[in-house]
Amino acid sequence: MTLLRTSVHTSPSLALTDLERESWQKLISALDRQNDQSVDSGFRTMIVASRTATGADARTVVLRQADAIRKYIWFHTDVRAAKVMQFEAFPDSTLLFWNDNQQIQLRLIVETHLHTNDYVADEQWKTLGVGNRKNYLSEYVPGSEQPGPYPGFPAHLGADLPSMDDSEAGRKNFAVIECRVLTMEYLHLSRDGQVRARFQYEPDSKMAWLAP
Ligand SMILES: Cc1cc2nc3c(=O)[nH]c(=O)nc-3n(C[C@H](O)[C@H](O)[C@H](O)COP(=O)(O)O)c2cc1C
């Protein structure tokens, strides 16, 4: 933080550029560390907000891919989930990350795009192990009422994993939501003073420090 403040006074645009790069690097690092339980997990999940016909909705999802150069974020979901219909009607969304250890919030204004029967979804499906694929074997529409608790996959599987062959039945339910980042906002909380900045990519590229 000291370094950033010093830079602000000497070369504001450089410091903002550094902060923007660091922010994306935090997301990329979270992906590198998805399987390592011992490291800071703050940016592995995010809250995804959506618009509905009557108001707003939000839920937690796992960050699956990030492109710091082209400014894209991807997450996975069941194609039958309510959020998919919401994004088809209202493609704009906000992605919200909070890292409690680092006391950093990243707020991304994005435009979503659904991938189901295409190359993008095929490629991401190939990267999933059977543990993740199991989540796409549900016989029922997510959110549909059931007579009792339903585990989200055929009950006979229990704690077992499907074979790779059997897991292919989940492909038809699998969707990738691609998020084109229009703006990223950074907020760091600290007793020494907070740091808030906005990095806008679309329609124009510009960066600014903001009052917290
Ligand atoms: C830690 C955590 C991670 C989750 N990851 C995902 C995910 O990657 N994709 C997903 O569709 N749902 C995920 N969920 C479940 C969603 O929060 C949500 O309950 C579900 O997708 C239904 O949302 P919808 O009815 O708004 O479509 C996750 C939930 C938690 C608590």
XYZ file of N, CA and C and ligand atoms in Angstrom:
667
model
N 0.818 -1.206 0.000
C 0.000 0.000 0.000
C 0.852 1.256 0.000
N 1.958 1.240 0.775
C 2.853 2.393 0.817
C 3.383 2.677 -0.581
N 3.763 1.595 -1.256
C 4.314 1.714 -2.595
C 3.294 2.371 -3.518
N 2.024 1.926 -3.392
C 0.985 2.472 -4.261
C 0.795 3.959 -4.014
N 0.766 4.333 -2.726
C 0.520 5.747 -2.430
C 1.656 6.617 -2.954
N 2.891 6.122 -2.799
C 4.038 6.866 -3.297
C 3.905 7.043 -4.802
N 3.503 5.957 -5.485
C 3.396 5.997 -6.937
C 2.318 6.975 -7.383
N 1.233 7.044 -6.605
C 0.146 7.939 -6.985
C 0.663 9.365 -7.130
N 1.516 9.765 -6.183
C 1.989 11.144 -6.217
C 2.975 11.385 -7.358
N 3.756 10.368 -7.674
C 4.789 10.557 -8.692
C 4.272 10.282 -10.100
N 3.513 9.201 -10.267
C 3.066 8.812 -11.597
C 1.717 8.104 -11.510
N 0.630 8.869 -11.420
C -0.679 8.274 -11.168
C -1.081 7.218 -12.190
N -0.847 7.480 -13.474
C -1.335 6.541 -14.476
C -0.586 5.223 -14.388
N 0.702 5.284 -14.055
C 1.477 4.050 -13.912
C 0.958 3.228 -12.739
N 0.676 3.879 -11.606
C 0.190 3.159 -10.436
C -1.154 2.513 -10.714
N -2.010 3.197 -11.412
C -3.307 2.611 -11.747
C -3.131 1.402 -12.659
N -2.237 1.507 -13.609
C -1.965 0.401 -14.514
C -1.462 -0.812 -13.735
N -0.563 -0.553 -12.786
C -0.028 -1.642 -11.960
C -1.138 -2.294 -11.144
N -1.996 -1.458 -10.578
C -3.071 -1.972 -9.739
C -4.049 -2.809 -10.572
N -4.308 -2.361 -11.793
C -5.203 -3.112 -12.686
C -4.603 -4.483 -12.985
N -3.318 -4.490 -13.302
C -2.648 -5.759 -13.630
C -2.663 -6.688 -12.415
N -2.376 -6.128 -11.241
C -2.381 -6.916 -9.993
C -3.755 -7.522 -9.730
N -4.795 -6.741 -9.990
C -6.158 -7.214 -9.716
C -6.477 -8.444 -10.562
N -6.147 -8.381 -11.840
C -6.379 -9.554 -12.704
C -5.507 -10.722 -12.263
N -4.280 -10.413 -11.844
C -3.374 -11.481 -11.425
C -3.937 -12.234 -10.217
N -4.665 -11.526 -9.365
C -5.272 -12.172 -8.205
C -6.292 -13.221 -8.649
N -7.043 -12.899 -9.709
C -8.038 -13.852 -10.216
C -7.339 -15.050 -10.875
N -6.305 -14.762 -11.647
C -5.556 -15.842 -12.316
C -4.931 -16.768 -11.264
N -4.384 -16.176 -10.197
C -3.761 -16.985 -9.142
C -4.783 -17.891 -8.473
N -5.995 -17.385 -8.297
C -7.046 -18.205 -7.669
C -7.303 -19.442 -8.517
N -7.215 -19.316 -9.823
C -7.428 -20.462 -10.725
C -6.290 -21.454 -10.595
N -5.061 -20.942 -10.512
C -3.894 -21.824 -10.365
C -4.019 -22.671 -9.116
N -4.669 -22.094 -8.126
C -4.666 -22.716 -6.796
C -5.971 -23.424 -6.466
N -6.821 -23.654 -7.478
C -8.152 -24.244 -7.234
C -8.053 -25.514 -6.392
N -7.015 -26.315 -6.614
C -6.947 -27.619 -5.948
C -6.073 -27.635 -4.706
N -5.497 -26.493 -4.371
C -4.614 -26.442 -3.216
C -5.368 -25.804 -2.044
N -5.823 -26.652 -1.123
C -6.668 -26.178 -0.018
C -5.886 -25.307 0.971
N -4.551 -25.334 0.913
C -3.759 -24.652 1.938
C -3.593 -23.159 1.652
N -3.941 -22.726 0.442
C -3.685 -21.317 0.117
C -4.965 -20.477 0.172
N -4.756 -19.194 0.205
C -5.839 -18.217 0.258
C -6.881 -18.493 -0.835
N -8.116 -18.716 -0.412
C -9.139 -19.129 -1.384
C -10.097 -17.996 -1.744
N -9.739 -16.765 -1.344
C -10.672 -15.648 -1.430
C -11.291 -15.363 -2.779
N -10.531 -15.552 -3.840
C -11.065 -15.183 -5.149
C -11.532 -16.386 -5.963
N -11.673 -17.559 -5.322
C -12.105 -18.748 -6.066
C -13.587 -18.709 -6.396
N -14.346 -18.039 -5.555
C -15.782 -17.951 -5.815
C -16.181 -16.484 -5.926
N -17.324 -16.279 -6.555
C -17.818 -14.907 -6.714
C -19.345 -14.932 -6.620
N -19.898 -13.783 -6.309
C -21.347 -13.618 -6.340
C -21.699 -13.098 -7.739
N -22.672 -13.740 -8.365
C -23.121 -13.310 -9.691
C -24.533 -12.752 -9.546
N -24.692 -11.496 -9.893
C -26.018 -10.870 -9.804
C -26.688 -10.919 -11.169
N -28.019 -10.965 -11.157
C -28.750 -10.950 -12.434
C -30.018 -10.134 -12.266
N -30.550 -9.731 -13.418
C -31.833 -9.040 -13.432
C -32.916 -10.060 -13.733
N -34.088 -9.885 -13.177
C -35.227 -10.742 -13.489
C -36.382 -9.848 -13.946
N -37.466 -10.481 -14.382
C -38.612 -9.698 -14.841
C -39.171 -8.846 -13.706
N -38.989 -9.313 -12.459
C -39.608 -8.604 -11.340
C -38.612 -7.916 -10.401
N -37.310 -8.154 -10.595
C -36.350 -7.528 -9.682
C -34.938 -7.991 -9.933
N -34.293 -8.517 -8.886
C -32.890 -8.913 -8.988
C -32.680 -10.259 -8.307
N -31.572 -10.922 -8.645
C -31.243 -12.223 -8.067
C -29.728 -12.287 -7.916
N -29.242 -13.197 -7.092
C -27.792 -13.337 -6.905
C -27.494 -14.732 -6.371
N -26.294 -15.225 -6.690
C -25.866 -16.532 -6.187
C -24.350 -16.640 -6.274
N -23.792 -17.621 -5.512
C -22.345 -17.865 -5.538
C -22.023 -18.845 -6.656
N -20.943 -18.606 -7.384
C -20.440 -19.592 -8.357
C -18.916 -19.659 -8.252
N -18.356 -20.698 -8.864
C -16.906 -20.884 -8.878
C -16.320 -20.215 -10.125
N -15.272 -19.438 -9.922
C -14.538 -18.853 -11.042
C -13.835 -19.981 -11.795
N -14.047 -20.069 -13.111
C -13.478 -21.181 -13.885
C -12.354 -20.782 -14.816
N -12.382 -19.562 -15.305
C -11.335 -19.120 -16.225
C -11.328 -17.600 -16.258
N -10.168 -17.032 -16.473
C -10.059 -15.562 -16.582
C -9.023 -15.236 -17.644
N -9.315 -14.236 -18.446
C -8.384 -13.785 -19.481
C -8.065 -12.317 -19.202
N -6.862 -12.086 -18.668
C -6.467 -10.732 -18.252
C -6.193 -9.829 -19.439
N -5.893 -10.408 -20.577
C -5.563 -9.601 -21.758
C -6.849 -9.135 -22.445
N -7.751 -10.100 -22.698
C -8.990 -9.756 -23.408
C -10.101 -9.320 -22.461
N -9.864 -9.449 -21.148
C -10.818 -9.037 -20.109
C -12.112 -9.864 -20.162
N -11.958 -11.163 -19.966
C -13.099 -12.084 -19.910
C -13.000 -12.951 -18.658
N -14.173 -13.348 -18.155
C -14.303 -14.272 -17.018
C -15.299 -15.350 -17.452
N -15.075 -16.585 -17.027
C -16.025 -17.660 -17.361
C -16.423 -18.417 -16.093
N -17.688 -18.831 -16.043
C -18.122 -19.779 -15.009
C -19.046 -20.807 -15.631
N -19.278 -21.885 -14.896
C -20.078 -23.004 -15.402
C -21.409 -23.080 -14.674
N -22.412 -23.595 -15.364
C -23.693 -23.812 -14.699
C -24.506 -24.863 -15.440
N -25.626 -25.240 -14.818
C -26.576 -26.154 -15.461
C -27.438 -25.318 -16.409
N -27.578 -25.768 -17.645
C -28.297 -24.980 -18.646
C -29.768 -24.766 -18.256
N -30.286 -25.627 -17.361
C -31.690 -25.527 -16.953
C -31.896 -24.581 -15.765
N -30.780 -24.025 -15.234
C -30.874 -23.172 -14.028
C -31.566 -21.843 -14.346
N -32.201 -21.286 -13.350
C -32.955 -20.025 -13.520
C -32.074 -18.908 -14.053
N -30.821 -18.863 -13.596
C -29.936 -17.760 -14.001
C -29.711 -17.739 -15.514
N -29.753 -18.912 -16.152
C -29.525 -18.973 -17.605
C -30.643 -18.224 -18.333
N -31.872 -18.471 -17.927
C -33.020 -17.761 -18.510
C -32.915 -16.259 -18.242
N -32.470 -15.930 -17.031
C -32.350 -14.502 -16.674
C -31.312 -13.811 -17.559
N -30.180 -14.480 -17.796
C -29.138 -13.861 -18.638
C -29.546 -13.815 -20.109
N -30.367 -14.750 -20.530
C -30.852 -14.699 -21.908
C -31.742 -13.458 -22.099
N -32.534 -13.148 -21.062
C -33.426 -11.978 -21.135
C -32.671 -10.675 -20.871
N -31.762 -10.715 -19.896
C -31.014 -9.506 -19.486
C -29.532 -9.876 -19.366
N -28.751 -9.707 -20.444
C -27.364 -10.199 -20.441
C -26.423 -9.463 -19.477
N -26.802 -8.292 -19.008
C -25.880 -7.571 -18.128
C -25.900 -8.150 -16.717
N -24.730 -8.093 -16.080
C -24.595 -8.690 -14.751
C -23.485 -7.982 -13.992
N -23.439 -8.205 -12.684
C -22.307 -7.765 -11.870
C -21.711 -8.990 -11.183
N -20.399 -9.123 -11.249
C -19.676 -10.191 -10.548
C -18.977 -9.554 -9.361
N -19.126 -10.173 -8.199
C -18.577 -9.575 -6.986
C -17.660 -10.576 -6.272
N -16.402 -10.188 -6.108
C -15.415 -11.002 -5.379
C -15.078 -10.290 -4.074
N -14.938 -11.072 -3.011
C -14.469 -10.509 -1.731
C -13.431 -11.449 -1.146
N -12.233 -10.941 -0.922
C -11.176 -11.729 -0.301
C -10.978 -11.210 1.113
N -11.412 -11.999 2.084
C -11.399 -11.559 3.484
C -9.967 -11.411 4.002
N -9.081 -12.323 3.587
C -7.674 -12.242 4.032
C -7.020 -10.963 3.537
N -7.243 -10.670 2.268
C -6.591 -9.499 1.674
C -7.410 -8.217 1.846
N -8.662 -8.376 2.317
C -9.562 -7.215 2.498
C -9.751 -6.452 1.175
N -9.892 -7.237 0.102
C -10.055 -6.639 -1.222
C -11.368 -7.092 -1.845
N -12.120 -6.119 -2.353
C -13.329 -6.406 -3.125
C -13.053 -6.040 -4.588
N -13.465 -6.944 -5.507
C -13.426 -6.631 -6.938
C -14.856 -6.707 -7.443
N -15.308 -5.635 -8.074
C -16.687 -5.577 -8.582
C -16.608 -5.382 -10.087
N -17.141 -6.347 -10.823
C -17.006 -6.337 -12.281
C -18.371 -6.174 -12.935
N -18.498 -5.181 -13.765
C -19.720 -5.030 -14.556
C -19.464 -5.751 -15.879
N -20.336 -6.712 -16.205
C -20.065 -7.585 -17.355
C -21.293 -7.726 -18.254
N -21.013 -8.249 -19.433
C -22.066 -8.644 -20.360
C -21.914 -10.146 -20.543
N -22.978 -10.910 -20.325
C -22.870 -12.373 -20.364
C -23.241 -12.925 -21.735
N -22.668 -14.087 -22.022
C -22.987 -14.785 -23.270
C -23.007 -16.280 -22.962
N -24.095 -16.940 -23.346
C -24.291 -18.365 -23.029
C -23.646 -19.262 -24.084
N -22.903 -20.277 -23.625
C -22.354 -21.302 -24.528
C -22.903 -22.659 -24.110
N -23.548 -23.343 -25.036
C -24.063 -24.695 -24.727
C -23.539 -25.717 -25.742
N -24.083 -25.663 -26.958
C -23.663 -26.643 -27.973
C -22.639 -26.032 -28.915
N -21.502 -25.668 -28.366
C -20.493 -25.070 -29.236
C -19.097 -25.458 -28.758
N -18.115 -24.931 -29.463
C -16.708 -25.253 -29.202
C -16.301 -24.863 -27.780
N -16.727 -23.670 -27.343
C -16.333 -23.182 -26.008
C -16.812 -24.151 -24.926
N -18.082 -24.549 -24.994
C -18.620 -25.473 -23.990
C -17.942 -26.841 -24.107
N -17.727 -27.312 -25.335
C -17.057 -28.608 -25.525
C -15.672 -28.612 -24.886
N -14.923 -27.534 -25.132
C -13.546 -27.466 -24.621
C -13.528 -27.432 -23.093
N -14.448 -26.660 -22.487
C -14.462 -26.569 -21.021
C -14.960 -27.873 -20.401
N -15.927 -28.511 -21.070
C -16.429 -29.804 -20.563
C -15.284 -30.805 -20.497
N -14.417 -30.790 -21.513
C -13.289 -31.737 -21.560
C -12.350 -31.564 -20.367
N -12.272 -30.335 -19.825
C -11.339 -30.096 -18.709
C -11.907 -30.586 -17.368
N -13.214 -30.914 -17.322
C -13.845 -31.277 -16.044
C -13.613 -32.741 -15.700
N -13.232 -32.987 -14.452
C -13.126 -34.351 -13.949
C -14.503 -34.882 -13.578
N -14.571 -36.164 -13.226
C -15.875 -36.771 -12.935
C -16.548 -36.162 -11.702
N -15.733 -35.639 -10.773
C -16.306 -35.001 -9.578
C -17.161 -33.810 -9.945
N -16.676 -32.981 -10.837
C -17.450 -31.826 -11.295
C -18.583 -32.250 -12.219
N -18.309 -33.215 -13.086
C -19.347 -33.654 -14.036
C -20.569 -34.248 -13.334
N -20.329 -34.799 -12.153
C -21.433 -35.386 -11.376
C -22.547 -34.363 -11.132
N -22.146 -33.086 -10.990
C -23.131 -32.018 -10.723
C -24.087 -31.797 -11.888
N -23.760 -32.332 -13.053
C -24.611 -32.103 -14.228
C -25.474 -33.318 -14.557
N -25.516 -34.288 -13.622
C -26.291 -35.515 -13.855
C -27.680 -35.452 -13.221
N -28.052 -34.296 -12.687
C -29.362 -34.190 -12.029
C -30.495 -34.543 -12.997
N -31.420 -35.370 -12.523
C -32.589 -35.738 -13.354
C -33.639 -34.634 -13.352
N -33.461 -33.667 -12.457
C -34.500 -32.643 -12.292
C -33.953 -31.242 -12.563
N -34.850 -30.386 -12.957
C -34.484 -28.983 -13.200
C -34.046 -28.346 -11.871
N -32.873 -27.707 -11.839
C -32.434 -27.049 -10.598
C -33.507 -26.071 -10.097
N -33.794 -26.157 -8.820
C -34.799 -25.257 -8.243
C -36.211 -25.826 -8.287
N -36.409 -26.992 -8.955
C -37.762 -27.570 -9.004
C -38.082 -28.233 -7.659
N -39.359 -28.188 -7.274
C -39.759 -28.763 -5.983
C -39.709 -30.282 -6.046
N -39.260 -30.905 -4.965
C -39.128 -32.357 -4.869
C -39.870 -32.852 -3.625
N -40.293 -34.131 -3.624
C -41.021 -34.649 -2.454
C -40.156 -34.754 -1.200
N -38.811 -34.789 -1.371
C -37.888 -34.864 -0.231
C -36.542 -34.328 -0.676
N -35.509 -34.389 0.191
C -34.188 -33.900 -0.198
C -33.673 -34.658 -1.424
N -33.122 -33.950 -2.381
C -32.578 -34.582 -3.590
C -31.122 -34.130 -3.721
N -30.174 -35.071 -3.927
C -28.742 -34.712 -3.858
C -28.194 -33.945 -5.059
N -28.943 -33.863 -6.160
C -28.430 -33.143 -7.328
C -27.791 -34.060 -8.345
N -27.899 -35.382 -8.107
C -27.427 -36.402 -9.056
C -28.207 -37.670 -8.721
N -28.211 -38.678 -9.617
C -28.980 -39.896 -9.323
C -28.591 -40.458 -7.949
N -29.579 -40.688 -7.095
C -29.328 -41.027 -5.687
C -28.470 -42.286 -5.549
N -28.561 -43.213 -6.528
C -27.805 -44.468 -6.395
C -26.290 -44.223 -6.391
N -25.848 -43.067 -6.906
C -24.404 -42.763 -6.927
C -23.865 -42.528 -5.519
N -24.707 -41.969 -4.659
C -24.249 -41.672 -3.301
C -22.960 -40.867 -3.332
N -21.962 -41.311 -2.536
C -20.671 -40.605 -2.505
C -19.757 -41.060 -3.647
N -20.202 -42.037 -4.434
C -19.357 -42.538 -5.534
C -19.308 -41.536 -6.686
N -18.272 -41.680 -7.487
C -18.162 -40.862 -8.690
C -18.626 -41.681 -9.887
N -19.216 -41.011 -10.887
C -19.577 -41.747 -12.098
C -18.305 -42.105 -12.872
N -18.412 -43.093 -13.750
C -17.281 -43.368 -14.638
C -17.203 -42.209 -15.639
N -16.082 -42.073 -16.311
C -15.941 -40.995 -17.307
C -17.026 -41.178 -18.381
N -17.275 -42.419 -18.790
C -18.306 -42.694 -19.814
C -19.683 -42.264 -19.322
N -20.019 -42.668 -18.090
C -21.349 -42.320 -17.548
C -21.495 -40.811 -17.357
N -20.375 -40.158 -17.065
C -20.452 -38.705 -16.814
C -20.833 -37.941 -18.082
N -20.661 -38.551 -19.247
C -21.000 -37.873 -20.516
C -22.492 -37.534 -20.594
N -23.322 -38.252 -19.818
C -24.766 -37.967 -19.795
C -25.026 -36.542 -19.295
N -24.038 -35.971 -18.565
C -24.220 -34.620 -18.038
C -23.930 -33.522 -19.058
N -23.312 -33.892 -20.164
C -22.902 -32.856 -21.135
C -24.080 -32.020 -21.625
N -25.235 -32.670 -21.819
C -26.407 -31.943 -22.350
C -26.909 -30.883 -21.364
N -26.560 -31.031 -20.081
C -27.007 -30.058 -19.076
C -25.966 -28.979 -18.783
N -24.809 -29.106 -19.404
C -23.669 -28.244 -19.057
C -23.665 -26.954 -19.889
N -23.420 -25.848 -19.227
C -23.337 -24.566 -19.936
C -22.173 -23.747 -19.370
N -21.596 -22.960 -20.255
C -20.552 -22.011 -19.854
C -21.128 -20.610 -20.010
N -20.968 -19.797 -18.987
C -21.358 -18.390 -19.118
C -20.073 -17.576 -19.265
N -19.980 -16.935 -20.411
C -18.825 -16.093 -20.718
C -19.183 -14.652 -20.344
N -18.288 -14.001 -19.604
C -18.572 -12.639 -19.141
C -17.533 -11.682 -19.706
N -17.970 -10.797 -20.564
C -17.076 -9.758 -21.106
C -17.063 -8.603 -20.110
N -15.889 -8.322 -19.573
C -15.803 -7.326 -18.501
C -15.775 -5.917 -19.106
N -16.751 -5.124 -18.727
C -16.822 -3.742 -19.210
C -16.072 -2.811 -18.256
N -16.210 -3.098 -16.961
C -15.572 -2.277 -15.931
C -15.190 -3.150 -14.750
N -14.019 -2.899 -14.189
C -13.633 -3.551 -12.936
C -13.394 -2.456 -11.904
N -13.948 -2.675 -10.708
C -13.710 -1.707 -9.646
C -12.988 -2.387 -8.491
N -11.958 -1.762 -8.000
C -11.096 -2.298 -6.944
C -11.351 -1.520 -5.659
N -11.456 -2.251 -4.541
C -11.569 -1.585 -3.233
C -10.746 -2.358 -2.214
N -9.807 -1.667 -1.590
C -9.018 -2.276 -0.517
C -9.331 -1.558 0.785
N -9.769 -2.335 1.782
C -10.071 -1.748 3.089
C -8.832 -1.813 3.967
N -8.539 -0.720 4.624
C -7.388 -0.697 5.529
C -7.568 0.431 6.522
N -7.068 0.200 7.748
C -7.136 1.271 8.753
C -6.302 2.467 8.331
N -5.247 2.204 7.547
C -4.354 3.290 7.089
C -5.018 4.183 6.060
N -6.119 3.716 5.499
C -6.755 4.462 4.415
C -7.183 3.461 3.358
N -8.313 3.694 2.763
C -8.825 2.757 1.764
C -8.361 3.168 0.379
N -8.345 2.201 -0.515
C -7.955 2.477 -1.902
C -9.088 2.008 -2.794
N -9.622 2.908 -3.588
C -10.689 2.543 -4.522
C -10.336 3.075 -5.911
N -10.491 2.221 -6.918
C -10.145 2.633 -8.282
C -11.074 1.940 -9.271
N -11.282 2.583 -10.403
C -12.126 1.998 -11.457
C -11.309 1.851 -12.739
N -11.393 0.653 -13.327
C -10.731 0.377 -14.598
C -11.829 0.102 -15.619
N -12.018 1.022 -16.529
C -13.087 0.851 -17.522
C -12.466 0.386 -18.847
N -13.091 -0.622 -19.464
C -12.578 -1.159 -20.738
C -13.488 -0.815 -21.912
N -14.793 -0.778 -21.650
C -15.788 -0.503 -22.682
C -16.772 0.539 -22.140
N -17.275 1.461 -22.953
C -16.976 1.662 -24.371
C -15.595 2.285 -24.605
N -15.082 3.068 -23.618
C -13.733 3.625 -23.756
C -12.865 3.041 -22.665
N -11.586 2.999 -22.947
C -10.651 2.507 -21.955
C -10.170 3.685 -21.112
N -10.454 3.643 -19.796
C -9.938 4.699 -18.913
C -9.888 4.203 -17.472
N -9.002 4.796 -16.707
C -8.824 4.388 -15.309
C -8.912 5.616 -14.419
N -9.404 5.421 -13.192
C -9.515 6.567 -12.277
C -9.459 6.084 -10.827
N -8.848 6.890 -9.983
C -8.962 6.693 -8.533
C -10.310 7.219 -8.103
N -10.933 6.562 -7.144
C -12.246 7.005 -6.662
C -12.185 7.249 -5.160
N -12.982 8.171 -4.702
C -13.129 8.329 -3.240
C -13.823 7.071 -2.725
N -13.305 6.479 -1.653
C -13.946 5.249 -1.156
C -15.371 5.495 -0.692
C -19.432 -22.178 -2.821
C -20.495 -22.375 -3.881
C -20.100 -22.546 -5.184
C -21.066 -22.708 -6.193
N -20.659 -22.831 -7.479
C -21.574 -22.886 -8.462
C -21.180 -22.868 -9.834
O -19.988 -22.821 -10.177
N -22.170 -22.896 -10.779
C -23.491 -22.939 -10.450
O -24.327 -22.951 -11.354
N -23.904 -22.953 -9.174
C -22.971 -22.920 -8.170
N -23.387 -22.890 -6.855
C -24.834 -22.958 -6.553
C -25.471 -21.566 -6.807
O -25.096 -20.669 -5.782
C -26.999 -21.620 -6.927
O -27.556 -22.111 -5.737
C -27.466 -22.482 -8.083
O -26.609 -22.328 -9.206
C -28.883 -22.101 -8.503
O -28.887 -20.751 -8.886
P -30.034 -20.100 -9.828
O -31.332 -20.677 -9.358
O -29.910 -18.652 -9.590
O -29.737 -20.484 -11.250
C -22.449 -22.732 -5.856
C -22.831 -22.544 -4.519
C -21.866 -22.368 -3.559
C -22.321 -22.171 -2.126
